[in-house]
Short mmCIF file of C-alpha atoms and ligand atoms in Angstrom, two decimals:
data_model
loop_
_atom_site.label_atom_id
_atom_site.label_comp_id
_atom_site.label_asym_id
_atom_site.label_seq_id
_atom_site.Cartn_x
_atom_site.Cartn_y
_atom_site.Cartn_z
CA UNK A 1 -123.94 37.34 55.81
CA UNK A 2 -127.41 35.76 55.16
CA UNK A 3 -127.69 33.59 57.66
CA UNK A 4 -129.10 34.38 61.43
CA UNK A 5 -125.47 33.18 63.72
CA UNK A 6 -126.39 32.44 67.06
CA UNK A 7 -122.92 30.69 67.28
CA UNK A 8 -122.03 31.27 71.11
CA UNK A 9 -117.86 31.84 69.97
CA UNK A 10 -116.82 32.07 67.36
CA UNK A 11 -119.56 34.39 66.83
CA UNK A 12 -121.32 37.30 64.84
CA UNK A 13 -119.00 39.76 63.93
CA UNK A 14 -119.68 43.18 62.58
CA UNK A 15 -119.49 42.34 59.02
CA UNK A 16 -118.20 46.43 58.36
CA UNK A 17 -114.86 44.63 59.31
CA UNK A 18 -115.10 41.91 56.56
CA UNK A 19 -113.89 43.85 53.88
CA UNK A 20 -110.73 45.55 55.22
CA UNK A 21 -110.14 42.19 56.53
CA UNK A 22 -109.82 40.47 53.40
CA UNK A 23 -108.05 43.37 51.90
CA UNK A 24 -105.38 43.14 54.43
CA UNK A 25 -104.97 38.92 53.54
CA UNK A 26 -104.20 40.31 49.88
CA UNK A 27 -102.11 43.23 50.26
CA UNK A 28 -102.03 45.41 53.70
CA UNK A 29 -102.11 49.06 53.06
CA UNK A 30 -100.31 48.93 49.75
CA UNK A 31 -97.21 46.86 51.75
CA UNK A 32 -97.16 44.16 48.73
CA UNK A 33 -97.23 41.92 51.80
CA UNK A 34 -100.39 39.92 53.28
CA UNK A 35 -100.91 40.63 56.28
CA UNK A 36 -100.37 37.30 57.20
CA UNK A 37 -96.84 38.06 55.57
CA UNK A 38 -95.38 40.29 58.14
CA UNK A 39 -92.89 40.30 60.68
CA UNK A 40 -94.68 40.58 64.25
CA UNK A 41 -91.70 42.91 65.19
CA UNK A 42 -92.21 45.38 62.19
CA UNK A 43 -93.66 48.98 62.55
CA UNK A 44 -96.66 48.16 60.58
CA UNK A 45 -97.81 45.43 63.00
CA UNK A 46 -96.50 48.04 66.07
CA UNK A 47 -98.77 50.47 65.08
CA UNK A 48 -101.89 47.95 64.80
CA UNK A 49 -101.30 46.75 68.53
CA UNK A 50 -100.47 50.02 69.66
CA UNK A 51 -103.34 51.52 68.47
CA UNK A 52 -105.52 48.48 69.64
CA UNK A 53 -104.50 49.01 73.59
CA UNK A 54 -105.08 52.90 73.28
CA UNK A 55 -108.75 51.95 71.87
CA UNK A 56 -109.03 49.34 74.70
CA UNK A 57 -107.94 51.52 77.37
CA UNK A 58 -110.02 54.80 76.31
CA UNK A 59 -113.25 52.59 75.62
CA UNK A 60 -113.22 51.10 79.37
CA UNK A 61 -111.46 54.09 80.91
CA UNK A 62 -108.45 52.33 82.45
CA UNK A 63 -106.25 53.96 84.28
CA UNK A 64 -102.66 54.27 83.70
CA UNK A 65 -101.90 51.50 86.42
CA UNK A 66 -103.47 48.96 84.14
CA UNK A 67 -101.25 47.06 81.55
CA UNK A 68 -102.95 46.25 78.14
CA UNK A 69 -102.10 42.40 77.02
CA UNK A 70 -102.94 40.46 73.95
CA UNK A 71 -101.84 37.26 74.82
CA UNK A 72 -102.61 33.50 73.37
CA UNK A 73 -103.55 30.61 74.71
CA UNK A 74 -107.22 31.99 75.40
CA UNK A 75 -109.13 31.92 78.14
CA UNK A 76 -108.29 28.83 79.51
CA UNK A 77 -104.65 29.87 79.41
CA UNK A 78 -105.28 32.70 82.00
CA UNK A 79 -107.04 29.94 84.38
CA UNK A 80 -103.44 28.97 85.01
CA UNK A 81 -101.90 32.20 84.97
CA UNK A 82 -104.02 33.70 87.26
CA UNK A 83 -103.08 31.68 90.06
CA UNK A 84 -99.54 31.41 89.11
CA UNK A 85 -99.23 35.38 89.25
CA UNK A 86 -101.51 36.78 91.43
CA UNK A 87 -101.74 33.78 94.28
CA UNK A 88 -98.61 34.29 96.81
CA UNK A 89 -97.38 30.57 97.83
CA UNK A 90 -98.78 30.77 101.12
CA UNK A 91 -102.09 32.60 100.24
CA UNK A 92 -105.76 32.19 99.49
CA UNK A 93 -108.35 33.41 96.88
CA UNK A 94 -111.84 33.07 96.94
CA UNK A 95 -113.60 31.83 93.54
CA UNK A 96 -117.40 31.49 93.05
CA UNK A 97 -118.31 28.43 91.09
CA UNK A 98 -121.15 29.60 88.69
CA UNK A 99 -120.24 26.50 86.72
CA UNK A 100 -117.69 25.30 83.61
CA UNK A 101 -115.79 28.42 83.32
CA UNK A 102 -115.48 29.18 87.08
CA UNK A 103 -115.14 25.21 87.97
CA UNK A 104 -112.30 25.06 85.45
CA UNK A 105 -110.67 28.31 87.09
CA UNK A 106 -110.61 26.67 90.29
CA UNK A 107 -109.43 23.50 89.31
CA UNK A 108 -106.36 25.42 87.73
CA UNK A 109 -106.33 27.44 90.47
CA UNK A 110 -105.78 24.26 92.92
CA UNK A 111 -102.40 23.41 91.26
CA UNK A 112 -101.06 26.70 92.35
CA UNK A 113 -102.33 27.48 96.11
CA UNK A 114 -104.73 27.20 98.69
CA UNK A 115 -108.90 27.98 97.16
CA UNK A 116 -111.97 29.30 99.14
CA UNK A 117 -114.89 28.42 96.83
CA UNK A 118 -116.97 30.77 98.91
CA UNK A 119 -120.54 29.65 96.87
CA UNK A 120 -121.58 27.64 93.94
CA UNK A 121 -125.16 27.28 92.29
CA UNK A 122 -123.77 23.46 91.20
CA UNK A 123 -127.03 22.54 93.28
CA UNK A 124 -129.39 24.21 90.60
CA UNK A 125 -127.55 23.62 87.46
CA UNK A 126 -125.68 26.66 87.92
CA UNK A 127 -128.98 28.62 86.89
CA UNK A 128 -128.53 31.15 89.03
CA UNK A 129 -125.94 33.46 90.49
CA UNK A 130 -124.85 32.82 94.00
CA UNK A 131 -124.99 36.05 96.51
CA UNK A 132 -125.31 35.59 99.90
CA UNK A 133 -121.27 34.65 100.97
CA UNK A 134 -118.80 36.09 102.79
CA UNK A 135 -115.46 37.71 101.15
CA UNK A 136 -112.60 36.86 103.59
CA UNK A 137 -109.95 40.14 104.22
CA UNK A 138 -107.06 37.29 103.59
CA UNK A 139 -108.16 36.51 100.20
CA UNK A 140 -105.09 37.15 97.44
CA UNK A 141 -108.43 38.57 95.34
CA UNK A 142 -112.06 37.51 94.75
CA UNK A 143 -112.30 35.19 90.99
CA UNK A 144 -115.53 35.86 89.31
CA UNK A 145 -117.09 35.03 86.27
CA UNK A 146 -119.25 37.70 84.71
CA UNK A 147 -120.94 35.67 82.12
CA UNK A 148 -121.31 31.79 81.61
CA UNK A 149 -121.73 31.28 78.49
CA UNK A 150 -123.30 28.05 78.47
CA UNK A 151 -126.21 28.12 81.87
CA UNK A 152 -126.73 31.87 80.04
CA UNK A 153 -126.08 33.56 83.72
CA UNK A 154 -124.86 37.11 84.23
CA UNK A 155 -123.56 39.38 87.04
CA UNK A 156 -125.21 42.53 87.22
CA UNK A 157 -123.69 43.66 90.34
CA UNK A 158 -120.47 43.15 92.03
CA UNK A 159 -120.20 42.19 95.18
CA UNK A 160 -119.04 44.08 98.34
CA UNK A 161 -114.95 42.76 98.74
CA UNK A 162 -114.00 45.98 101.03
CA UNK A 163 -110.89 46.47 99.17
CA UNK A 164 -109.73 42.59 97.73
CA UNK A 165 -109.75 43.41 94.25
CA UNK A 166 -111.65 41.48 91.84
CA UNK A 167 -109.98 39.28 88.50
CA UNK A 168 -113.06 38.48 86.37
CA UNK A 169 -113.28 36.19 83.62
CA UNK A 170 -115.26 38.54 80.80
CA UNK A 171 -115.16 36.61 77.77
CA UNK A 172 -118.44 36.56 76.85
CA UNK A 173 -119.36 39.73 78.04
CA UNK A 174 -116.74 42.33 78.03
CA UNK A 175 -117.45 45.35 75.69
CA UNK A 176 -121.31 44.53 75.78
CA UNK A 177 -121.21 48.13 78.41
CA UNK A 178 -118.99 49.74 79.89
CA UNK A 179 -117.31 48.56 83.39
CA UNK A 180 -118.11 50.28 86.06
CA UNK A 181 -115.36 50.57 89.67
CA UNK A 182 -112.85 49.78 86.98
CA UNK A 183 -110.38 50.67 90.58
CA UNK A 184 -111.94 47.59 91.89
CA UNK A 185 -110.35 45.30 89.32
CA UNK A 186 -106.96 43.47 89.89
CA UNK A 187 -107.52 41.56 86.45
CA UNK A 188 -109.70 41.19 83.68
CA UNK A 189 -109.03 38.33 80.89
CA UNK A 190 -111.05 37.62 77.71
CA UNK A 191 -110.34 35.47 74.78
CA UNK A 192 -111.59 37.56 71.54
CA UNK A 193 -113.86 35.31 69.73
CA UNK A 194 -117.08 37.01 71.52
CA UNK A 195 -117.09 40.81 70.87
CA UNK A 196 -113.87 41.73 70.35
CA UNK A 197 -113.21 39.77 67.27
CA UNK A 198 -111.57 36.87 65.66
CA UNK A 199 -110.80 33.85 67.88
CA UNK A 200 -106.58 33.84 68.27
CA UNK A 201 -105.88 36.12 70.84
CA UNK A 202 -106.92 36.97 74.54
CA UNK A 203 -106.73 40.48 76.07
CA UNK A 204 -105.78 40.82 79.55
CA UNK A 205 -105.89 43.85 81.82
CA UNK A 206 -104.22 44.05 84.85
CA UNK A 207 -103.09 46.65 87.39
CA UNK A 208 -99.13 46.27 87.02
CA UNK A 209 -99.23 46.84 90.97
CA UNK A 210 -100.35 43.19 92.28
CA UNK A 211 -97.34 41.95 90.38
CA UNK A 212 -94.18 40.25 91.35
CA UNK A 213 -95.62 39.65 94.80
CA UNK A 214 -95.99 36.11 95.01
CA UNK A 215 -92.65 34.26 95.94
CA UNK A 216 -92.82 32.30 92.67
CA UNK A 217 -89.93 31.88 89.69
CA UNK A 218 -92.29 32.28 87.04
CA UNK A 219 -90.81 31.04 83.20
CA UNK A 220 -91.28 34.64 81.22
CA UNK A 221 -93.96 32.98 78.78
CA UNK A 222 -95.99 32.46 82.19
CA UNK A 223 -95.36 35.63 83.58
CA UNK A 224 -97.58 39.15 83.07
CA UNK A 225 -94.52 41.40 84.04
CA UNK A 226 -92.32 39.34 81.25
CA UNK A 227 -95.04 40.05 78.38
CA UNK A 228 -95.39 43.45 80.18
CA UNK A 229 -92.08 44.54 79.39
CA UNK A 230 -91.90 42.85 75.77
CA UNK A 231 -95.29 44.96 74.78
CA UNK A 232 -97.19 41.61 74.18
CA UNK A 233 -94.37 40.43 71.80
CA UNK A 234 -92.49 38.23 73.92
CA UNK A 235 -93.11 35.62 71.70
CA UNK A 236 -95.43 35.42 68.28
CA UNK A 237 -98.72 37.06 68.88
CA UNK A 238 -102.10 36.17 66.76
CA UNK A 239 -101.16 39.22 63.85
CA UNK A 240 -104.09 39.01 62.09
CA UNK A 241 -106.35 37.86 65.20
CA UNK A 242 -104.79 41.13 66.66
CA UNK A 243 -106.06 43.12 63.13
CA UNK A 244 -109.77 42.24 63.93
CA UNK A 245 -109.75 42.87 66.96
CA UNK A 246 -108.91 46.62 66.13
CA UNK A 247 -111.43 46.76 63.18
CA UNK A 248 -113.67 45.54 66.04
CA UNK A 249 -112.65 47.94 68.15
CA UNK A 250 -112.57 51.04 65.97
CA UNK A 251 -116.42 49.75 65.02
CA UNK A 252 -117.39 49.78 68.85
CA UNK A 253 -115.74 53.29 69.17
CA UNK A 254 -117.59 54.46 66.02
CA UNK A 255 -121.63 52.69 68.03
CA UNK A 256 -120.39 54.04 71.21
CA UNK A 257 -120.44 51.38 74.56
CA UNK A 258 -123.68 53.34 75.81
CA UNK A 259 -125.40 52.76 72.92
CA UNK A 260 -124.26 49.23 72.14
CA UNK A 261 -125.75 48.22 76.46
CA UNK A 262 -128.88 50.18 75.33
CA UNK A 263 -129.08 47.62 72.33
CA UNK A 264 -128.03 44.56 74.34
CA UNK A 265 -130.37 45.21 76.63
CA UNK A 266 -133.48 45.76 74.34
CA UNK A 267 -132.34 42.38 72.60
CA UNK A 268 -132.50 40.49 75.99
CA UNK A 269 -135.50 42.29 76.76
CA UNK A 270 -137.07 41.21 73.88
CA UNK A 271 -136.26 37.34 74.05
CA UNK A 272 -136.75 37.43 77.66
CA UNK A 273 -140.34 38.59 77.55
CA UNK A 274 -140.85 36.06 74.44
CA UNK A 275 -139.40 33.30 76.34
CA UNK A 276 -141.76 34.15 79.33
CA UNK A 277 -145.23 34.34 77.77
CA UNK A 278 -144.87 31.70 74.73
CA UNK A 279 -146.29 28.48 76.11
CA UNK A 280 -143.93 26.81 73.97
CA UNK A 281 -140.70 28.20 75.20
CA UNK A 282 -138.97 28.12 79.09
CA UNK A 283 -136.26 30.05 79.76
CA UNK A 284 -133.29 28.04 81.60
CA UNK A 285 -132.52 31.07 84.16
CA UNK A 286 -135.73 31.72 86.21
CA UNK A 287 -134.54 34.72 88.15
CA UNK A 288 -134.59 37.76 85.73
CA UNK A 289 -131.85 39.73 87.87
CA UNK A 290 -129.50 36.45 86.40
CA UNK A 291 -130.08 36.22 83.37
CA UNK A 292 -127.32 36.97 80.41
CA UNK A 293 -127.75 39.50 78.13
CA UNK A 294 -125.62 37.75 75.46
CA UNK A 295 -126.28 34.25 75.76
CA UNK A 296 -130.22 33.34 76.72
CA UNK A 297 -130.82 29.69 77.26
CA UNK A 298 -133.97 28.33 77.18
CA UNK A 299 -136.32 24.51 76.70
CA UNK A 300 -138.85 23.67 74.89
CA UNK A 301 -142.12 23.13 77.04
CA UNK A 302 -142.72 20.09 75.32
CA UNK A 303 -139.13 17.37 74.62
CA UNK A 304 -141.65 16.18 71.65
CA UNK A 305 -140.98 19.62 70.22
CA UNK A 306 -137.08 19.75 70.04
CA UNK A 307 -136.51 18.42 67.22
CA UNK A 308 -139.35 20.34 65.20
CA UNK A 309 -137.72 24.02 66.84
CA UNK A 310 -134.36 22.53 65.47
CA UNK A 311 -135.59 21.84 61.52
CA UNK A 312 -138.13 24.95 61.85
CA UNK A 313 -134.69 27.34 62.63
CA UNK A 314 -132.63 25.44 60.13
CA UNK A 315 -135.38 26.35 57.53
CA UNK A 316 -135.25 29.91 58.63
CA UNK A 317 -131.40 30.29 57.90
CA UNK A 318 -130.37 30.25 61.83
CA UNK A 319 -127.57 28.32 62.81
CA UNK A 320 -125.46 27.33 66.08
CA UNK A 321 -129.04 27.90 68.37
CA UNK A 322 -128.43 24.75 69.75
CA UNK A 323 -127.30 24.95 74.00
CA UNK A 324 -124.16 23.73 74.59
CA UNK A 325 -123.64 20.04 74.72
CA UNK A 326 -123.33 19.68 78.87
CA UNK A 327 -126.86 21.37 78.92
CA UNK A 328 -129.11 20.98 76.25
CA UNK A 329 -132.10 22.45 74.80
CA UNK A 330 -131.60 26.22 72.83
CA UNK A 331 -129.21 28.87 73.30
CA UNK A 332 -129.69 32.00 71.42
CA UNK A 333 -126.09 33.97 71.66
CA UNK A 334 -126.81 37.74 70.84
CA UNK A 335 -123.12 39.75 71.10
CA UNK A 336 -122.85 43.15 69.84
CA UNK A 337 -122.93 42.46 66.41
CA UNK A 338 -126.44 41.24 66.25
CA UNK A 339 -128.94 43.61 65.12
CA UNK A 340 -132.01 44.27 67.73
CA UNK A 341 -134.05 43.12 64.21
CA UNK A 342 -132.39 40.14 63.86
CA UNK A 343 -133.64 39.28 67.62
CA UNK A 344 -137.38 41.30 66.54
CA UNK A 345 -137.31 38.97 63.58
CA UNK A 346 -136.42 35.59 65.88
CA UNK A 347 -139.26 36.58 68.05
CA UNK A 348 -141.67 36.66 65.39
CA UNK A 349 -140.47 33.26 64.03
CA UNK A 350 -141.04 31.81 67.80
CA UNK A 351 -144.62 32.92 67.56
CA UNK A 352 -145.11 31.42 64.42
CA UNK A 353 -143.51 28.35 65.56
CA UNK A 354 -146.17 28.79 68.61
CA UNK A 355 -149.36 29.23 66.43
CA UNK A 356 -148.34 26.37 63.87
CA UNK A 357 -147.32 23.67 66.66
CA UNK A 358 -148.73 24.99 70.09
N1 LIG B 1 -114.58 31.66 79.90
C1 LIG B 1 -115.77 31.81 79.31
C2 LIG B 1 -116.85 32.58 80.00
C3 LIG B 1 -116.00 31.22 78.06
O1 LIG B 1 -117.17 31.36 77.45
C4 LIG B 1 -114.95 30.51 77.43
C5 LIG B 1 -115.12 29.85 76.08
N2 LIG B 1 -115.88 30.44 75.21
C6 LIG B 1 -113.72 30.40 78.09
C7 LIG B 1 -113.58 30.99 79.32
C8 LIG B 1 -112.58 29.66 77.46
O2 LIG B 1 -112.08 30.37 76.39
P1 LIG B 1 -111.00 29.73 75.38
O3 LIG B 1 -111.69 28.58 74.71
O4 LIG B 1 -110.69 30.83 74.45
O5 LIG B 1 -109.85 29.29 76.19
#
């Protein structure tokens, strides 16, 4: 592709995929069929899931405990079903507000049971990550968000929880590195369209042990153990959202996770250190230990400037650099699939931008 996507999801993809991707719309593997033809139910689509979890499961090293879900509804789905499966009638979980994704989480969450919002960085515009709370031993588990997406905040280190396990919301980060304490993980949701592949579908991973525990009569399309026991075809999956996703997968296999965090990281590093010495550019997220390695926000010193840093990108071929609508200013999204010299390249553009309008 030849232009410079800084879309924050739907977002870069590897474009190795692209090819088998439109080969499969035409005719999949010599079927005669599209792809988009098939019966969800029929080997040939069996095999793609199938072969999608095992890829999931040996990239983060899950154990056997952990069920493998590609699910629809995205993210926002699994707000709901989070509470509704993992929060007994009578029981509390504790949910750190680090803004939109985590505020909708709880709001879902609110419908369902009783909510410790044990911090929030609401008072800073959510530009930074809150640390210093307590994890209460009655908590049904601990909700985090790993990456927000739109304040461009990460967490780089999980908290202490003595045992509560964690259900993080890793949509915009999840295979950027590999997870660490996977044991400390109740449940892990994602909706593709970051670095796993084609919006459509939303992997979840949970440990099939914190199931069936809450006192709830759950309608099966609601309930993990229901889609558990179906192999994520209770109902109609995404089947060709499902396809990318393992052309994405087989491509992260192929880079390696240790190599594609080495990447991320020199990408963020890069920006970062832009972002902190041009006199034309602010990064959003003052603390460095907070800041997202996917999705760095950042103003212009100067509101006079916007609109000139807006035409001077769309000149240079980049698109969706704009931050999202609630915030404002620039947010430059860099998932897997963007090259460290794409981000090497952007850098030199923002010191051009610097010497022609500083
Ligand atoms: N959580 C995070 C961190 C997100 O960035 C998003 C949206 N990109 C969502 C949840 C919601 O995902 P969806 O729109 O797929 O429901």
């Amino acid at each position: 592709m030849d232009k410079i996507n800084f879309n924050a999801g739907p977002s870069v993809l590897p474009s190795e995929i692209f090819p088998e991707m439109a080969e499969a719309l035409v005719n999949y593997k010599d079927t005669g069929l599209s792809l988009l033809e098939i019966s969800h139910r029929s080997s040939t689509f069996m095999d793609i899931i199938e072969e999608a979890q095992q890829l999931v499961r040996s990239l983060l090293r899950l154990p056997d405990h952990f069920e493998i879900l590609f699910l629809t509804g995205g993210s926002t789905t699994q707000f709901a079903l989070v509470p509704y499966n993992l929060l007994p009638v009578d029981g509390v979980a504790g949910y750190l507000d680090t803004g939109t994704w985590s505020t909708k989480a709880i709001n879902s969450a609110k419908k369902f049971g009783e909510v410790d919002v044990c911090g929030s960085s609401e008072s800073d515009q959510y530009r930074f990550i809150p640390k210093d709370y307590k994890v209460d031993p009655e908590w049904s588990y601990l909700y985090l968000t790993s990456n927000n997406t739109i304040y461009g905040t990460q967490l780089h280190q999980l908290p202490e929880t003595n045992g509560i396990p964690l259900v993080v919301d890793m949509c915009s980060d999840i295979f950027s590195k590999p997870i660490k304490d996977i044991d400390r993980y109740g449940l892990i949701h994602a909706s593709a369209q970051k670095n796993l592949g084609p919006s459509g579908t939303t992997l979840v991973l949970v440990n099939k042990n914190l199931l069936g525990k809450t006192g709830r009569d759950i309608p099966a399309v609601f309930d993990y153990l229901a889609h558990i026991k179906k192999k994520s075809v209770l109902n109609t999956p995404a089947v060709y959202a499902i396809y990318g996703c393992l052309l994405t997968l087989r491509w992260i296999k192929k880079r390696g996770l240790n190599r594609i965090a080495k990447e991320n990281e020199k990408k963020a590093s890069l920006l970062y250190t832009e972002l902190d010495n041009n006199p034309l550019f602010v990064p959003k997220v003052r603390n460095a230990e907070d800041r997202s390695t996917m999705n760095a926000t950042f103003d212009l010193t100067k509101a006079g400037h916007e609109k000139t840093f807006d035409v001077f990108c769309e000149n240079h071929g980049i698109v969706g650099i704009k931050g999202h609508r609630s915030v404002g200013g620039f947010r430059a999204s860099m998932y897997n699939a963007m090259p460290v010299e794409t981000i090497e390249g952007f850098v030199k553009l923002m010191q051009d931008f610097a010497w022609r309008f500083g």
